[in-house]
Amino acid sequence: MITARTIDELRDTIAGSCVTIGNFDGVHVGHQRLLALTCAKARKRGLVSVVVTFDPHPMTVLMGQKAPPFLTTTGQRLALIEKHGPNVSLVLEFTRQMAALEPEEFVRRYLVEGLNLRELVIGYDYAMGKGRKGNFDLLSRLGQQYGFGVERLDPVIMGGAVVSSTRIRDLVQSGNVWDARPLLGRFFEVQGRVVDGKKRGAAMLGFPTANLAYSGVLLPKPGVYAVWALLDGEVLPAVANVGDNPTFGDTGLTLEVHIMDFARSIYGQTLGVQFVQRLRSERKFESIDALKARIGEDVHLGRVILASSEAQVRPGPQNVDEAD
C-alpha cells in the first residue's frame, strides 16, 4: 500500500480511482466492509483503490481537550487498513481550514482533480465538509456533475445495534473487552514501548512485568485482564494490570504486562497487548504476600481463559469481493 500525506504526491499519477473516505478509528467490521467493497469495485473496473483519511482525528481539532481517547493511533489505523488490501492511503492533515471547506470544494479539489474519482463508497451516515452538508444526496448530485458513482452501505448491525467506534469505545471503557471483539473483528489492542518501571515485579513479587509507554489511545477500565502479548510476530499468553498500583500508593495510570513463562529482556521493544477478558478490578491489598497470592491466582485463571478456543487470536482479515 502506498501512503501519501498530500494530494500533490498523487496528482496526475492515478488514471481513475475508487475511493472510500472516513476516520476509520478502530477499523471495525463496518469499516472493513467499506474497505472490502471499495477494493472489489476497483478490481472489477480496473481502478486504483484509495482510502482517504485524516490525521489528526477531526474530533481532536474540533473538540480540543474534550475529544475522546481513540481506539487506534494513526500508525495502527494505517497498518490495519493495509491488511484489507487498498492500493493507496491518502492521509490528509485535518485543520480548521479543512473543516471550513464546502463539500463541493473538497470533492472537486481532492477527489475529482486529485484522484480522478470514478466510484465513491461511503458509510450509511457519512457526511463531509462545512456543516457536514456533504451527505449522500449532495454527493450523488456532484457525481452526476463530475461523472462518478456513489454507493452508500447500510449499517452493520450486531447485537441489535449499529457497529460504531463510539459503541466499541464505551465497551472498552467499561471493561467489556470480550464484547468488543466481534465488533472489531479482533481483540482490542494497545501498543507501546517497553520502558523501565518500579522494579517490583520480579524482585518483590516474583512476577516480572513489562511496563508500556503508550500515548494517545484508550485504555480499558482499570483492572486485571487476560491478554495476548504480541512481540516480533510471537503471540504470548499474559496477564495485564491497568491501574495505579494502590497497594504501593502509586499515582498515575500504568499498563503492566506479565508474560507467562518468559524470561527475555525486551526493554525498548514495541509490545502489542490484546485484551481478551477482564479478570477483576484493581484493589489495595493488606500485604505484599496477599498481593503475590492473588497475582498467582490471576495468572492461573488467565491460562485457563487463554487456552479456550474462543480466546485464540484469529488469522488476518480476508478480502471479500462483496461487489461481485
mmCIF file of C-alpha atoms in Angstrom:
data_model
loop_
_atom_site.group_PDB
_atom_site.id
_atom_site.type_symbol
_atom_site.label_atom_id
_atom_site.label_comp_id
_atom_site.label_asym_id
_atom_site.label_seq_id
_atom_site.Cartn_x
_atom_site.Cartn_y
_atom_site.Cartn_z
ATOM 1 C CA MET A 1 0.000 0.000 0.000
ATOM 2 C CA ILE A 2 1.297 3.436 -0.936
ATOM 3 C CA THR A 3 0.783 6.052 1.766
ATOM 4 C CA ALA A 4 0.663 9.719 0.759
ATOM 5 C CA ARG A 5 0.334 12.724 3.045
ATOM 6 C CA THR A 6 -0.652 15.356 0.477
ATOM 7 C CA ILE A 7 -2.782 15.285 -2.628
ATOM 8 C CA ASP A 8 0.137 16.713 -4.643
ATOM 9 C CA GLU A 9 2.010 13.423 -4.164
ATOM 10 C CA LEU A 10 -0.732 11.651 -6.135
ATOM 11 C CA ARG A 11 -1.836 14.309 -8.600
ATOM 12 C CA ASP A 12 -1.506 13.161 -12.239
ATOM 13 C CA THR A 13 -0.486 9.639 -11.148
ATOM 14 C CA ILE A 14 -3.922 7.957 -10.905
ATOM 15 C CA ALA A 15 -5.897 7.409 -14.100
ATOM 16 C CA GLY A 16 -9.078 6.511 -12.244
ATOM 17 C CA SER A 17 -9.925 5.680 -8.647
ATOM 18 C CA CYS A 18 -12.486 4.027 -6.423
ATOM 19 C CA VAL A 19 -12.409 5.884 -3.118
ATOM 20 C CA THR A 20 -13.722 5.411 0.371
ATOM 21 C CA ILE A 21 -13.334 8.166 2.927
ATOM 22 C CA GLY A 22 -13.618 8.399 6.692
ATOM 23 C CA ASN A 23 -11.837 8.463 10.032
ATOM 24 C CA PHE A 24 -11.763 4.656 10.451
ATOM 25 C CA ASP A 25 -10.966 4.756 14.177
ATOM 26 C CA GLY A 26 -10.601 1.133 15.249
ATOM 27 C CA VAL A 27 -11.055 -0.196 11.683
ATOM 28 C CA HIS A 28 -14.052 -2.184 12.968
ATOM 29 C CA VAL A 29 -16.194 -4.610 10.973
ATOM 30 C CA GLY A 30 -18.253 -1.785 9.485
ATOM 31 C CA HIS A 31 -15.089 -0.110 8.228
ATOM 32 C CA GLN A 32 -13.853 -3.472 6.973
ATOM 33 C CA ARG A 33 -16.970 -3.870 4.840
ATOM 34 C CA LEU A 34 -16.349 -0.444 3.316
ATOM 35 C CA LEU A 35 -12.747 -1.372 2.549
ATOM 36 C CA ALA A 36 -13.727 -4.726 1.054
ATOM 37 C CA LEU A 37 -16.342 -3.201 -1.213
ATOM 38 C CA THR A 38 -14.007 -0.399 -2.314
ATOM 39 C CA CYS A 39 -11.265 -2.859 -3.255
ATOM 40 C CA ALA A 40 -13.710 -5.202 -5.012
ATOM 41 C CA LYS A 41 -15.259 -2.404 -7.086
ATOM 42 C CA ALA A 42 -11.804 -1.127 -8.008
ATOM 43 C CA ARG A 43 -10.667 -4.548 -9.191
ATOM 44 C CA LYS A 44 -13.863 -5.076 -11.156
ATOM 45 C CA ARG A 45 -13.496 -1.765 -13.023
ATOM 46 C CA GLY A 46 -9.709 -1.655 -13.284
ATOM 47 C CA LEU A 47 -9.417 1.321 -10.931
ATOM 48 C CA VAL A 48 -6.987 2.211 -8.154
ATOM 49 C CA SER A 49 -8.491 1.614 -4.700
ATOM 50 C CA VAL A 50 -7.894 4.620 -2.439
ATOM 51 C CA VAL A 51 -8.660 5.205 1.246
ATOM 52 C CA VAL A 52 -8.842 8.870 2.267
ATOM 53 C CA THR A 53 -8.483 9.509 5.983
ATOM 54 C CA PHE A 54 -7.299 12.266 8.316
ATOM 55 C CA ASP A 55 -4.576 12.983 10.855
ATOM 56 C CA PRO A 56 -5.169 14.156 13.479
ATOM 57 C CA HIS A 57 -8.657 12.798 14.019
ATOM 58 C CA PRO A 58 -11.111 15.638 13.258
ATOM 59 C CA MET A 59 -12.555 15.499 16.774
ATOM 60 C CA THR A 60 -9.116 16.413 18.149
ATOM 61 C CA VAL A 61 -9.198 19.653 16.171
ATOM 62 C CA LEU A 62 -12.884 20.462 16.609
ATOM 63 C CA MET A 63 -13.295 19.434 20.259
ATOM 64 C CA GLY A 64 -9.810 20.032 21.668
ATOM 65 C CA GLN A 65 -9.345 18.580 25.148
ATOM 66 C CA LYS A 66 -12.952 17.355 25.128
ATOM 67 C CA ALA A 67 -12.147 14.875 22.350
ATOM 68 C CA PRO A 68 -12.418 11.253 23.496
ATOM 69 C CA PRO A 69 -9.411 8.939 23.544
ATOM 70 C CA PHE A 70 -9.264 6.928 20.349
ATOM 71 C CA LEU A 71 -9.188 3.188 19.688
ATOM 72 C CA THR A 72 -6.124 3.331 17.440
ATOM 73 C CA THR A 73 -3.149 5.554 16.759
ATOM 74 C CA THR A 74 -2.671 6.765 13.202
ATOM 75 C CA GLY A 75 0.062 4.162 12.724
ATOM 76 C CA GLN A 76 -2.165 1.334 13.957
ATOM 77 C CA ARG A 77 -5.038 2.566 11.829
ATOM 78 C CA LEU A 78 -2.955 2.585 8.654
ATOM 79 C CA ALA A 79 -1.488 -0.859 9.413
ATOM 80 C CA LEU A 80 -4.986 -2.281 9.876
ATOM 81 C CA ILE A 81 -6.264 -0.589 6.719
ATOM 82 C CA GLU A 82 -3.352 -2.005 4.734
ATOM 83 C CA LYS A 83 -4.313 -5.556 5.732
ATOM 84 C CA HIS A 84 -7.567 -5.117 3.832
ATOM 85 C CA GLY A 85 -5.847 -4.549 0.519
ATOM 86 C CA PRO A 86 -6.278 -0.967 -0.778
ATOM 87 C CA ASN A 87 -3.665 0.291 -3.216
ATOM 88 C CA VAL A 88 -3.306 3.764 -1.705
ATOM 89 C CA SER A 89 -3.971 5.564 1.566
ATOM 90 C CA LEU A 90 -4.158 9.346 1.438
ATOM 91 C CA VAL A 91 -3.717 10.755 4.945
ATOM 92 C CA LEU A 92 -4.726 14.409 4.893
ATOM 93 C CA GLU A 93 -3.783 16.803 7.665
ATOM 94 C CA PHE A 94 -7.025 17.909 9.293
ATOM 95 C CA THR A 95 -7.087 21.584 10.187
ATOM 96 C CA ARG A 96 -9.757 24.165 10.928
ATOM 97 C CA GLN A 97 -9.227 25.430 7.392
ATOM 98 C CA MET A 98 -10.094 21.998 6.013
ATOM 99 C CA ALA A 99 -13.108 21.776 8.328
ATOM 100 C CA ALA A 100 -14.366 25.043 6.822
ATOM 101 C CA LEU A 101 -14.192 23.759 3.221
ATOM 102 C CA GLU A 102 -17.512 23.473 1.467
ATOM 103 C CA PRO A 103 -18.128 19.830 0.427
ATOM 104 C CA GLU A 104 -18.254 20.845 -3.238
ATOM 105 C CA GLU A 105 -14.751 22.327 -2.959
ATOM 106 C CA PHE A 106 -13.358 19.267 -1.156
ATOM 107 C CA VAL A 107 -14.790 16.895 -3.759
ATOM 108 C CA ARG A 108 -13.513 18.959 -6.676
ATOM 109 C CA ARG A 109 -10.026 19.644 -5.297
ATOM 110 C CA TYR A 110 -9.149 16.350 -3.660
ATOM 111 C CA LEU A 111 -11.313 13.647 -5.208
ATOM 112 C CA VAL A 112 -12.038 14.725 -8.765
ATOM 113 C CA GLU A 113 -8.929 16.725 -9.717
ATOM 114 C CA GLY A 114 -6.521 14.969 -7.357
ATOM 115 C CA LEU A 115 -7.639 11.339 -7.592
ATOM 116 C CA ASN A 116 -9.640 11.192 -10.846
ATOM 117 C CA LEU A 117 -12.582 9.783 -8.913
ATOM 118 C CA ARG A 118 -14.803 7.282 -10.724
ATOM 119 C CA GLU A 119 -16.515 5.499 -7.810
ATOM 120 C CA LEU A 120 -17.130 6.661 -4.234
ATOM 121 C CA VAL A 121 -18.110 4.279 -1.409
ATOM 122 C CA ILE A 122 -19.389 5.797 1.847
ATOM 123 C CA GLY A 123 -20.877 4.613 5.113
ATOM 124 C CA TYR A 124 -24.560 4.901 5.932
ATOM 125 C CA ASP A 125 -24.134 8.100 7.970
ATOM 126 C CA TYR A 126 -21.184 9.724 6.236
ATOM 127 C CA ALA A 127 -21.178 13.479 5.650
ATOM 128 C CA MET A 128 -18.267 15.745 4.760
ATOM 129 C CA GLY A 129 -17.320 19.377 4.674
ATOM 130 C CA LYS A 130 -18.531 22.521 6.405
ATOM 131 C CA GLY A 131 -21.610 21.858 8.486
ATOM 132 C CA ARG A 132 -21.494 18.209 7.368
ATOM 133 C CA LYS A 133 -23.511 19.243 4.335
ATOM 134 C CA GLY A 134 -21.788 16.740 2.044
ATOM 135 C CA ASN A 135 -24.255 13.884 2.594
ATOM 136 C CA PHE A 136 -25.310 11.109 0.226
ATOM 137 C CA ASP A 137 -27.795 13.286 -1.670
ATOM 138 C CA LEU A 138 -25.299 16.087 -2.288
ATOM 139 C CA LEU A 139 -22.528 13.656 -3.213
ATOM 140 C CA SER A 140 -24.872 11.927 -5.660
ATOM 141 C CA ARG A 141 -25.617 15.265 -7.339
ATOM 142 C CA LEU A 142 -21.890 16.011 -7.532
ATOM 143 C CA GLY A 143 -21.388 12.542 -9.007
ATOM 144 C CA GLN A 144 -23.785 13.406 -11.823
ATOM 145 C CA GLN A 145 -21.899 16.672 -12.381
ATOM 146 C CA TYR A 146 -18.405 15.197 -12.374
ATOM 147 C CA GLY A 147 -19.101 11.696 -13.657
ATOM 148 C CA PHE A 148 -18.592 9.416 -10.657
ATOM 149 C CA GLY A 149 -20.876 6.900 -8.999
ATOM 150 C CA VAL A 150 -21.750 6.898 -5.307
ATOM 151 C CA GLU A 151 -22.649 3.825 -3.271
ATOM 152 C CA ARG A 152 -23.790 4.022 0.338
ATOM 153 C CA LEU A 153 -23.545 0.933 2.539
ATOM 154 C CA ASP A 154 -26.175 0.007 5.075
ATOM 155 C CA PRO A 155 -25.092 -0.030 8.731
ATOM 156 C CA VAL A 156 -23.668 -3.243 10.156
ATOM 157 C CA ILE A 157 -25.902 -4.472 12.978
ATOM 158 C CA MET A 158 -24.646 -6.732 15.776
ATOM 159 C CA GLY A 159 -26.471 -7.499 18.986
ATOM 160 C CA GLY A 160 -29.392 -5.347 17.888
ATOM 161 C CA ALA A 161 -27.342 -2.148 17.495
ATOM 162 C CA VAL A 162 -25.161 -0.450 14.900
ATOM 163 C CA VAL A 163 -21.434 -1.210 14.999
ATOM 164 C CA SER A 164 -19.628 2.081 15.610
ATOM 165 C CA SER A 165 -16.383 3.384 17.075
ATOM 166 C CA THR A 166 -18.384 5.068 19.853
ATOM 167 C CA ARG A 167 -20.088 1.824 20.838
ATOM 168 C CA ILE A 168 -16.747 -0.010 20.935
ATOM 169 C CA ARG A 169 -15.151 2.805 22.919
ATOM 170 C CA ASP A 170 -17.933 2.571 25.517
ATOM 171 C CA LEU A 171 -17.427 -1.194 25.844
ATOM 172 C CA VAL A 172 -13.672 -0.862 26.323
ATOM 173 C CA GLN A 173 -14.017 1.950 28.837
ATOM 174 C CA SER A 174 -16.410 -0.182 30.874
ATOM 175 C CA GLY A 175 -14.019 -3.153 30.817
ATOM 176 C CA ASN A 176 -16.168 -5.278 28.485
ATOM 177 C CA VAL A 177 -13.291 -6.068 26.140
ATOM 178 C CA TRP A 178 -14.712 -9.518 25.355
ATOM 179 C CA ASP A 179 -17.883 -7.959 23.967
ATOM 180 C CA ALA A 180 -15.828 -5.523 21.858
ATOM 181 C CA ARG A 181 -14.156 -8.355 19.971
ATOM 182 C CA PRO A 182 -16.945 -9.250 17.488
ATOM 183 C CA LEU A 183 -17.431 -5.568 16.661
ATOM 184 C CA LEU A 184 -13.738 -5.099 15.935
ATOM 185 C CA GLY A 185 -13.227 -8.478 14.302
ATOM 186 C CA ARG A 186 -10.240 -8.944 16.628
ATOM 187 C CA PHE A 187 -9.291 -8.275 20.239
ATOM 188 C CA PHE A 188 -8.831 -4.645 21.277
ATOM 189 C CA GLU A 189 -5.121 -3.867 21.195
ATOM 190 C CA VAL A 190 -2.849 -1.262 22.769
ATOM 191 C CA GLN A 191 0.733 -0.907 21.587
ATOM 192 C CA GLY A 192 3.627 0.655 23.452
ATOM 193 C CA ARG A 193 7.346 0.643 24.016
ATOM 194 C CA VAL A 194 8.686 -1.355 26.971
ATOM 195 C CA VAL A 195 10.285 1.028 29.470
ATOM 196 C CA ASP A 196 11.789 0.869 32.948
ATOM 197 C CA GLY A 197 9.281 0.517 35.757
ATOM 198 C CA LYS A 198 9.443 0.401 39.545
ATOM 199 C CA LYS A 199 11.496 -2.852 39.509
ATOM 200 C CA ARG A 200 8.982 -4.541 41.827
ATOM 201 C CA GLY A 201 7.635 -7.268 39.543
ATOM 202 C CA ALA A 202 10.372 -9.880 39.617
ATOM 203 C CA ALA A 203 12.328 -8.805 42.686
ATOM 204 C CA MET A 204 9.450 -8.227 45.117
ATOM 205 C CA LEU A 205 6.504 -10.136 43.700
ATOM 206 C CA GLY A 206 8.080 -12.942 41.702
ATOM 207 C CA PHE A 207 6.194 -11.937 38.549
ATOM 208 C CA PRO A 208 8.337 -9.896 36.143
ATOM 209 C CA THR A 209 6.372 -7.274 34.237
ATOM 210 C CA ALA A 210 6.876 -5.210 31.110
ATOM 211 C CA ASN A 211 5.850 -1.597 31.619
ATOM 212 C CA LEU A 212 4.472 0.041 28.483
ATOM 213 C CA ALA A 213 4.795 3.645 27.437
ATOM 214 C CA TYR A 214 1.644 4.401 25.482
ATOM 215 C CA SER A 215 0.126 7.655 24.320
ATOM 216 C CA GLY A 216 -2.945 8.992 22.604
ATOM 217 C CA VAL A 217 -5.116 5.886 22.815
ATOM 218 C CA LEU A 218 -7.831 4.485 25.004
ATOM 219 C CA LEU A 219 -7.038 2.128 27.873
ATOM 220 C CA PRO A 220 -9.632 -0.298 29.227
ATOM 221 C CA LYS A 221 -11.236 0.271 32.605
ATOM 222 C CA PRO A 222 -8.650 -0.224 35.395
ATOM 223 C CA GLY A 223 -8.311 -3.838 36.452
ATOM 224 C CA VAL A 224 -6.544 -7.102 35.670
ATOM 225 C CA TYR A 225 -7.008 -8.746 32.260
ATOM 226 C CA ALA A 226 -6.127 -11.955 30.462
ATOM 227 C CA VAL A 227 -4.254 -10.749 27.372
ATOM 228 C CA TRP A 228 -2.153 -11.829 24.443
ATOM 229 C CA ALA A 229 1.250 -10.138 24.211
ATOM 230 C CA LEU A 230 2.455 -9.609 20.638
ATOM 231 C CA LEU A 231 6.227 -9.384 20.238
ATOM 232 C CA ASP A 232 8.055 -9.588 16.895
ATOM 233 C CA GLY A 233 5.434 -11.905 15.421
ATOM 234 C CA GLU A 234 5.118 -14.064 18.555
ATOM 235 C CA VAL A 235 1.770 -14.368 20.324
ATOM 236 C CA LEU A 236 2.418 -14.958 24.021
ATOM 237 C CA PRO A 237 -0.032 -15.643 26.879
ATOM 238 C CA ALA A 238 -0.001 -12.939 29.533
ATOM 239 C CA VAL A 239 -1.932 -11.024 32.155
ATOM 240 C CA ALA A 240 -2.006 -7.241 32.326
ATOM 241 C CA ASN A 241 -2.790 -4.696 35.012
ATOM 242 C CA VAL A 242 -4.283 -1.340 34.133
ATOM 243 C CA GLY A 243 -4.215 0.936 37.144
ATOM 244 C CA ASP A 244 -2.178 2.909 39.648
ATOM 245 C CA ASN A 245 -0.997 0.117 41.984
ATOM 246 C CA PRO A 246 -2.895 1.207 45.128
ATOM 247 C CA THR A 247 -1.093 -1.356 47.309
ATOM 248 C CA PHE A 248 2.097 0.670 46.806
ATOM 249 C CA GLY A 249 0.431 4.076 46.889
ATOM 250 C CA ASP A 250 1.395 4.924 43.312
ATOM 251 C CA THR A 251 -0.365 7.589 41.278
ATOM 252 C CA GLY A 252 -0.939 7.772 37.567
ATOM 253 C CA LEU A 253 -2.410 5.128 35.280
ATOM 254 C CA THR A 254 0.053 2.472 34.088
ATOM 255 C CA LEU A 255 -0.097 -0.599 31.857
ATOM 256 C CA GLU A 256 1.997 -3.523 33.108
ATOM 257 C CA VAL A 257 2.160 -6.928 31.452
ATOM 258 C CA HIS A 258 3.363 -10.225 32.901
ATOM 259 C CA ILE A 259 4.200 -12.598 30.046
ATOM 260 C CA MET A 260 3.855 -16.184 31.221
ATOM 261 C CA ASP A 261 6.929 -18.450 31.160
ATOM 262 C CA PHE A 262 9.050 -15.695 29.635
ATOM 263 C CA ALA A 263 12.472 -14.514 30.780
ATOM 264 C CA ARG A 264 13.954 -12.427 27.950
ATOM 265 C CA SER A 265 14.849 -8.757 28.309
ATOM 266 C CA ILE A 266 12.666 -6.710 25.968
ATOM 267 C CA TYR A 267 13.402 -3.151 27.097
ATOM 268 C CA GLY A 268 12.999 -0.680 24.272
ATOM 269 C CA GLN A 269 10.958 -3.045 22.096
ATOM 270 C CA THR A 270 7.386 -2.468 20.939
ATOM 271 C CA LEU A 271 4.813 -4.729 22.562
ATOM 272 C CA GLY A 272 1.217 -5.184 21.486
ATOM 273 C CA VAL A 273 -1.333 -6.087 24.169
ATOM 274 C CA GLN A 274 -4.594 -7.689 23.028
ATOM 275 C CA PHE A 275 -7.182 -7.572 25.801
ATOM 276 C CA VAL A 276 -9.168 -10.808 25.957
ATOM 277 C CA GLN A 277 -11.162 -10.747 29.189
ATOM 278 C CA ARG A 278 -11.306 -8.753 32.417
ATOM 279 C CA LEU A 279 -10.449 -10.876 35.457
ATOM 280 C CA ARG A 280 -11.107 -8.469 38.310
ATOM 281 C CA SER A 281 -10.976 -4.862 39.431
ATOM 282 C CA GLU A 282 -7.817 -3.362 40.854
ATOM 283 C CA ARG A 283 -7.763 -3.043 44.631
ATOM 284 C CA LYS A 284 -5.453 -2.364 47.544
ATOM 285 C CA PHE A 285 -4.135 -5.469 49.336
ATOM 286 C CA GLU A 286 -3.316 -5.584 53.026
ATOM 287 C CA SER A 287 0.135 -7.070 52.451
ATOM 288 C CA ILE A 288 2.676 -7.919 49.762
ATOM 289 C CA ASP A 289 2.081 -11.635 50.400
ATOM 290 C CA ALA A 290 -1.664 -11.216 49.809
ATOM 291 C CA LEU A 291 -0.931 -9.404 46.543
ATOM 292 C CA LYS A 292 1.513 -12.128 45.447
ATOM 293 C CA ALA A 293 -1.067 -14.819 46.155
ATOM 294 C CA ARG A 294 -3.731 -13.004 44.169
ATOM 295 C CA ILE A 295 -1.403 -12.444 41.221
ATOM 296 C CA GLY A 296 -0.739 -16.182 41.212
ATOM 297 C CA GLU A 297 -4.493 -16.798 41.024
ATOM 298 C CA ASP A 298 -4.801 -14.221 38.222
ATOM 299 C CA VAL A 299 -2.094 -15.965 36.200
ATOM 300 C CA HIS A 300 -3.751 -19.354 36.661
ATOM 301 C CA LEU A 301 -7.149 -18.011 35.610
ATOM 302 C CA GLY A 302 -5.541 -16.226 32.674
ATOM 303 C CA ARG A 303 -4.015 -19.513 31.488
ATOM 304 C CA VAL A 304 -7.409 -21.215 31.604
ATOM 305 C CA ILE A 305 -9.120 -18.425 29.649
ATOM 306 C CA LEU A 306 -6.398 -18.123 27.019
ATOM 307 C CA ALA A 307 -6.393 -21.902 26.464
ATOM 308 C CA SER A 308 -10.037 -21.831 25.376
ATOM 309 C CA SER A 309 -10.836 -21.995 21.665
ATOM 310 C CA GLU A 310 -12.850 -18.767 21.832
ATOM 311 C CA ALA A 311 -9.817 -16.834 23.074
ATOM 312 C CA GLN A 312 -7.461 -17.700 20.228
ATOM 313 C CA VAL A 313 -6.049 -14.953 18.033
ATOM 314 C CA ARG A 314 -7.778 -15.039 14.674
ATOM 315 C CA PRO A 315 -5.923 -15.083 11.364
ATOM 316 C CA GLY A 316 -5.553 -11.886 9.360
ATOM 317 C CA PRO A 317 -8.500 -10.286 7.559
ATOM 318 C CA GLN A 318 -9.793 -11.676 4.313
ATOM 319 C CA ASN A 319 -10.628 -9.549 1.292
ATOM 320 C CA VAL A 320 -14.216 -10.370 0.358
ATOM 321 C CA ASP A 321 -15.429 -9.457 -3.127
ATOM 322 C CA GLU A 322 -18.785 -8.164 -1.920
ATOM 323 C CA ALA A 323 -19.349 -6.283 -5.179
ATOM 324 C CA ASP A 324 -19.012 -9.367 -7.389
#
